[in-house]
Every structure is written in C-alpha cells, then in structure tokens.
C-alpha cells in the first residue's frame, strides 16, 4: 500500500520538491501534504506547482501542536520528513510519529548542530574550524535540535579555496542524491 508523506519546510523548498518528484517517479509513496511555519516560504509556491496540499501554521499553532497533528491525521500521514524546517516540532506531534519522523542536517553531526545552526551558518562554522570534510546527516527527530539517532551520514571534501557557497553546493548535491533514497528505505521497513 502506498505510504503518505508529509514534509515540513520553512524556506525555499528545493529538498521538498526533490523528494516529491522522486516519489512521483517511483510510485512507492507520495508526498500528500506540505506544512510550513512561514507564510512567505517559497515551498508554498512549489507545493502549488506540484499540486500538493500545503498549510501554514502560525507560531501559536506550532507551539500547541494540536492543529498540526490534526492536519497530519486528516491526510492519513504515515511518515514525516523535515526538510529545512527551522522550528521545533511539538512533543505531541513527535510522540504521534515515533521512529517515523526524520530530519536532514547539512553537517556531520554532532559537529555544527543545534538550535540556530542551519544553512550558511553551518558551512561558515565548518570552514572556520578548518574541517577537511563535511556532509549531511539524516537522523530521527526528537525533542532536541539535531540530537536524534543518526540513520545515515554522507561526506564530501572541504577544499582549500571553499566558500560557504561552494561548500553548500556540494552538500546540497548530497542531500538531493541521498535523502529520498533513505526515506524510501525507511518506508519499506514500516
């Protein structure tokens, strides 16, 4: 039976679009809902273009979690994917999806993770620390930012002349290549 995925995103939504297209092609699951916490997030435009229902919840609704949980249940969501989602997931939503909610982080956790560490901030920190490699971490979501059990990590080199933008490009390539495949493997285990 086809599984229903919800994607939580706060920004541009390139990962959300990549995941939606991947599963449209594969047919093993479908992105049935996109949720955001920002009314101006471009992911809403992507959802519209992909004909995927999308909802935006305000700060109070996210803090409460009940409206979010009701939306997930109304769309019969089996699995939740965070893709550039910058808010904390409420406990009641987390508890409704044990081992069925994943996040992606643009570094090799536990390095360069935690609240406030996202996007260019991560890449700047990697470069400032003189790291020789970076990458992505796909992990289960829990009550703490970027501290859930690691599922997979994929690496890329940090080059001597890297800027945050050039490093980000390699990290994004890893995200696009691996996140949908990892999600698919987790769905097959459900």
mmCIF file of C-alpha atoms in Angstrom:
data_model
loop_
_atom_site.group_PDB
_atom_site.id
_atom_site.type_symbol
_atom_site.label_atom_id
_atom_site.label_comp_id
_atom_site.label_asym_id
_atom_site.label_seq_id
_atom_site.Cartn_x
_atom_site.Cartn_y
_atom_site.Cartn_z
ATOM 1 C CA UNK A 1 0.000 0.000 0.000
ATOM 2 C CA UNK A 2 1.262 3.466 -0.903
ATOM 3 C CA UNK A 3 2.510 5.445 2.098
ATOM 4 C CA UNK A 4 1.651 9.118 2.654
ATOM 5 C CA UNK A 5 4.472 11.517 3.457
ATOM 6 C CA UNK A 6 4.226 14.991 4.955
ATOM 7 C CA UNK A 7 7.108 17.407 4.511
ATOM 8 C CA UNK A 8 7.799 20.211 6.980
ATOM 9 C CA UNK A 9 9.799 23.073 5.458
ATOM 10 C CA UNK A 10 10.472 26.695 6.361
ATOM 11 C CA UNK A 11 12.119 28.100 3.265
ATOM 12 C CA UNK A 12 12.765 27.635 -0.413
ATOM 13 C CA UNK A 13 11.683 24.009 -0.570
ATOM 14 C CA UNK A 14 14.218 22.577 -3.008
ATOM 15 C CA UNK A 15 14.533 19.396 -0.944
ATOM 16 C CA UNK A 16 10.747 19.173 -0.638
ATOM 17 C CA UNK A 17 10.362 19.414 -4.409
ATOM 18 C CA UNK A 18 13.142 16.884 -4.994
ATOM 19 C CA UNK A 19 11.507 14.404 -2.602
ATOM 20 C CA UNK A 20 8.044 14.912 -4.134
ATOM 21 C CA UNK A 21 9.363 14.358 -7.667
ATOM 22 C CA UNK A 22 11.360 11.303 -6.576
ATOM 23 C CA UNK A 23 8.292 9.583 -5.148
ATOM 24 C CA UNK A 24 6.082 10.577 -8.082
ATOM 25 C CA UNK A 25 8.532 8.781 -10.322
ATOM 26 C CA UNK A 26 8.981 5.764 -8.019
ATOM 27 C CA UNK A 27 5.341 5.372 -7.028
ATOM 28 C CA UNK A 28 6.201 3.685 -3.732
ATOM 29 C CA UNK A 29 4.897 6.621 -1.682
ATOM 30 C CA UNK A 30 3.542 10.092 -2.223
ATOM 31 C CA UNK A 31 4.009 13.478 -0.675
ATOM 32 C CA UNK A 32 0.455 14.093 0.478
ATOM 33 C CA UNK A 33 0.992 17.298 2.468
ATOM 34 C CA UNK A 34 3.490 20.113 2.913
ATOM 35 C CA UNK A 35 3.473 22.146 6.130
ATOM 36 C CA UNK A 36 5.325 25.345 6.891
ATOM 37 C CA UNK A 37 5.673 27.847 9.693
ATOM 38 C CA UNK A 38 6.318 30.815 7.372
ATOM 39 C CA UNK A 39 3.581 32.360 5.215
ATOM 40 C CA UNK A 40 6.179 33.712 2.755
ATOM 41 C CA UNK A 41 8.108 30.436 2.384
ATOM 42 C CA UNK A 42 8.677 29.640 -1.285
ATOM 43 C CA UNK A 43 7.908 25.993 -0.528
ATOM 44 C CA UNK A 44 4.228 27.031 -0.687
ATOM 45 C CA UNK A 45 4.689 28.030 -4.347
ATOM 46 C CA UNK A 46 6.439 24.740 -5.062
ATOM 47 C CA UNK A 47 3.596 22.827 -3.412
ATOM 48 C CA UNK A 48 1.064 24.674 -5.552
ATOM 49 C CA UNK A 49 3.056 23.937 -8.727
ATOM 50 C CA UNK A 50 3.242 20.255 -7.751
ATOM 51 C CA UNK A 51 -0.462 20.168 -6.826
ATOM 52 C CA UNK A 52 0.304 19.096 -3.263
ATOM 53 C CA UNK A 53 -1.898 20.404 -0.436
ATOM 54 C CA UNK A 54 0.013 22.860 1.751
ATOM 55 C CA UNK A 55 -0.768 24.536 5.049
ATOM 56 C CA UNK A 56 0.900 27.278 7.043
ATOM 57 C CA UNK A 57 0.538 27.334 10.803
ATOM 58 C CA UNK A 58 1.343 30.356 12.948
ATOM 59 C CA UNK A 59 3.662 30.340 15.950
ATOM 60 C CA UNK A 60 0.898 29.618 18.456
ATOM 61 C CA UNK A 61 -0.449 26.716 16.393
ATOM 62 C CA UNK A 62 3.031 25.187 16.145
ATOM 63 C CA UNK A 63 3.583 25.630 19.876
ATOM 64 C CA UNK A 64 0.266 23.918 20.627
ATOM 65 C CA UNK A 65 0.843 21.191 18.048
ATOM 66 C CA UNK A 66 -2.777 20.028 18.034
ATOM 67 C CA UNK A 67 -3.721 21.798 14.758
ATOM 68 C CA UNK A 68 -0.598 20.327 13.139
ATOM 69 C CA UNK A 69 -1.403 16.850 14.422
ATOM 70 C CA UNK A 70 -4.997 17.143 13.189
ATOM 71 C CA UNK A 71 -3.770 18.108 9.703
ATOM 72 C CA UNK A 72 -1.380 15.155 9.618
ATOM 73 C CA UNK A 73 -4.131 12.786 10.710
ATOM 74 C CA UNK A 74 -6.667 14.262 8.256
ATOM 75 C CA UNK A 75 -4.264 13.485 5.400
ATOM 76 C CA UNK A 76 -3.528 9.960 6.732
ATOM 77 C CA UNK A 77 0.185 10.717 7.030
ATOM 78 C CA UNK A 78 2.387 7.693 7.682
ATOM 79 C CA UNK A 79 5.788 9.391 7.750
ATOM 80 C CA UNK A 80 7.035 12.934 8.401
ATOM 81 C CA UNK A 81 10.081 14.459 6.721
ATOM 82 C CA UNK A 82 11.752 17.662 7.883
ATOM 83 C CA UNK A 83 13.487 19.446 5.020
ATOM 84 C CA UNK A 84 14.850 22.811 6.029
ATOM 85 C CA UNK A 85 12.323 23.148 8.831
ATOM 86 C CA UNK A 86 13.598 25.637 11.391
ATOM 87 C CA UNK A 87 11.025 25.362 14.181
ATOM 88 C CA UNK A 88 10.944 22.830 16.974
ATOM 89 C CA UNK A 89 8.411 20.062 16.442
ATOM 90 C CA UNK A 90 5.889 19.969 19.314
ATOM 91 C CA UNK A 91 6.100 16.977 21.638
ATOM 92 C CA UNK A 92 2.572 15.761 20.854
ATOM 93 C CA UNK A 93 3.448 15.610 17.138
ATOM 94 C CA UNK A 94 6.764 13.869 17.852
ATOM 95 C CA UNK A 95 5.065 11.276 20.044
ATOM 96 C CA UNK A 96 2.462 10.550 17.355
ATOM 97 C CA UNK A 97 5.240 9.588 14.900
ATOM 98 C CA UNK A 98 7.856 7.610 16.851
ATOM 99 C CA UNK A 99 10.645 6.460 14.524
ATOM 100 C CA UNK A 100 8.556 7.850 11.665
ATOM 101 C CA UNK A 101 9.918 11.403 11.584
ATOM 102 C CA UNK A 102 13.300 12.283 10.109
ATOM 103 C CA UNK A 103 15.406 15.381 9.613
ATOM 104 C CA UNK A 104 18.381 16.246 7.463
ATOM 105 C CA UNK A 105 21.231 18.440 8.673
ATOM 106 C CA UNK A 106 23.986 19.949 6.492
ATOM 107 C CA UNK A 107 26.924 18.747 8.586
ATOM 108 C CA UNK A 108 28.315 15.592 10.098
ATOM 109 C CA UNK A 109 26.549 15.630 13.441
ATOM 110 C CA UNK A 110 27.243 16.002 16.280
ATOM 111 C CA UNK A 111 29.522 18.688 14.843
ATOM 112 C CA UNK A 112 27.912 22.004 13.924
ATOM 113 C CA UNK A 113 24.385 21.137 15.021
ATOM 114 C CA UNK A 114 21.843 22.522 17.433
ATOM 115 C CA UNK A 115 19.491 25.458 17.608
ATOM 116 C CA UNK A 116 20.458 28.251 15.250
ATOM 117 C CA UNK A 117 22.811 26.080 13.200
ATOM 118 C CA UNK A 118 21.364 25.940 9.702
ATOM 119 C CA UNK A 119 22.216 26.950 6.150
ATOM 120 C CA UNK A 120 25.241 29.169 5.664
ATOM 121 C CA UNK A 121 25.840 29.341 9.424
ATOM 122 C CA UNK A 122 26.782 25.660 9.340
ATOM 123 C CA UNK A 123 29.048 25.985 6.295
ATOM 124 C CA UNK A 124 30.756 29.068 7.753
ATOM 125 C CA UNK A 125 31.401 27.180 11.002
ATOM 126 C CA UNK A 126 32.799 24.155 9.129
ATOM 127 C CA UNK A 127 35.200 26.401 7.207
ATOM 128 C CA UNK A 128 36.182 28.419 10.295
ATOM 129 C CA UNK A 129 37.012 25.185 12.143
ATOM 130 C CA UNK A 130 39.342 24.069 9.348
ATOM 131 C CA UNK A 131 37.498 20.793 8.762
ATOM 132 C CA UNK A 132 38.731 18.564 5.931
ATOM 133 C CA UNK A 133 35.299 17.083 5.258
ATOM 134 C CA UNK A 134 31.667 17.955 5.681
ATOM 135 C CA UNK A 135 28.466 16.325 4.568
ATOM 136 C CA UNK A 136 24.946 15.536 5.633
ATOM 137 C CA UNK A 137 23.339 13.690 8.497
ATOM 138 C CA UNK A 138 19.929 12.090 8.186
ATOM 139 C CA UNK A 139 18.561 11.370 11.639
ATOM 140 C CA UNK A 140 15.396 10.645 13.558
ATOM 141 C CA UNK A 141 13.730 13.693 15.047
ATOM 142 C CA UNK A 142 13.439 14.020 18.803
ATOM 143 C CA UNK A 143 12.807 16.755 21.388
ATOM 144 C CA UNK A 144 16.221 18.363 20.846
ATOM 145 C CA UNK A 145 17.590 20.085 17.760
ATOM 146 C CA UNK A 146 19.813 17.731 15.743
ATOM 147 C CA UNK A 147 20.209 15.142 18.512
ATOM 148 C CA UNK A 148 18.066 12.260 17.241
ATOM 149 C CA UNK A 149 19.622 8.888 16.421
ATOM 150 C CA UNK A 150 21.709 9.035 13.256
ATOM 151 C CA UNK A 151 20.389 6.961 10.360
ATOM 152 C CA UNK A 152 22.995 7.790 7.694
ATOM 153 C CA UNK A 153 25.824 10.221 7.070
ATOM 154 C CA UNK A 154 27.334 11.060 3.687
ATOM 155 C CA UNK A 155 30.535 13.037 3.260
ATOM 156 C CA UNK A 156 32.158 15.432 0.835
ATOM 157 C CA UNK A 157 35.586 17.070 0.963
ATOM 158 C CA UNK A 158 36.168 20.608 2.169
ATOM 159 C CA UNK A 159 38.506 22.196 -0.362
ATOM 160 C CA UNK A 160 41.177 24.785 0.496
ATOM 161 C CA UNK A 161 39.520 27.513 -1.589
ATOM 162 C CA UNK A 162 35.952 26.759 -0.468
ATOM 163 C CA UNK A 163 33.497 29.495 0.387
ATOM 164 C CA UNK A 164 30.233 28.864 2.210
ATOM 165 C CA UNK A 165 28.512 28.860 -1.196
ATOM 166 C CA UNK A 166 30.816 26.333 -2.860
ATOM 167 C CA UNK A 167 30.671 24.020 0.147
ATOM 168 C CA UNK A 168 26.890 24.405 0.293
ATOM 169 C CA UNK A 169 26.630 23.347 -3.359
ATOM 170 C CA UNK A 170 28.408 20.048 -2.645
ATOM 171 C CA UNK A 171 26.359 19.460 0.497
ATOM 172 C CA UNK A 172 23.101 20.167 -1.382
ATOM 173 C CA UNK A 173 24.124 17.646 -4.045
ATOM 174 C CA UNK A 174 24.447 15.035 -1.284
ATOM 175 C CA UNK A 175 21.009 15.973 0.067
ATOM 176 C CA UNK A 176 19.327 15.641 -3.322
ATOM 177 C CA UNK A 177 21.070 12.344 -4.083
ATOM 178 C CA UNK A 178 20.550 10.592 -0.755
ATOM 179 C CA UNK A 179 17.609 11.968 1.244
ATOM 180 C CA UNK A 180 14.841 10.493 -0.949
ATOM 181 C CA UNK A 181 16.563 7.097 -1.070
ATOM 182 C CA UNK A 182 16.958 6.952 2.704
ATOM 183 C CA UNK A 183 13.311 7.950 3.171
ATOM 184 C CA UNK A 184 12.283 5.204 0.754
ATOM 185 C CA UNK A 185 14.293 2.584 2.640
ATOM 186 C CA UNK A 186 12.734 3.665 5.938
ATOM 187 C CA UNK A 187 9.246 3.495 4.425
ATOM 188 C CA UNK A 188 9.884 -0.034 3.191
ATOM 189 C CA UNK A 189 10.655 -1.066 6.771
ATOM 190 C CA UNK A 190 7.306 0.230 8.095
#
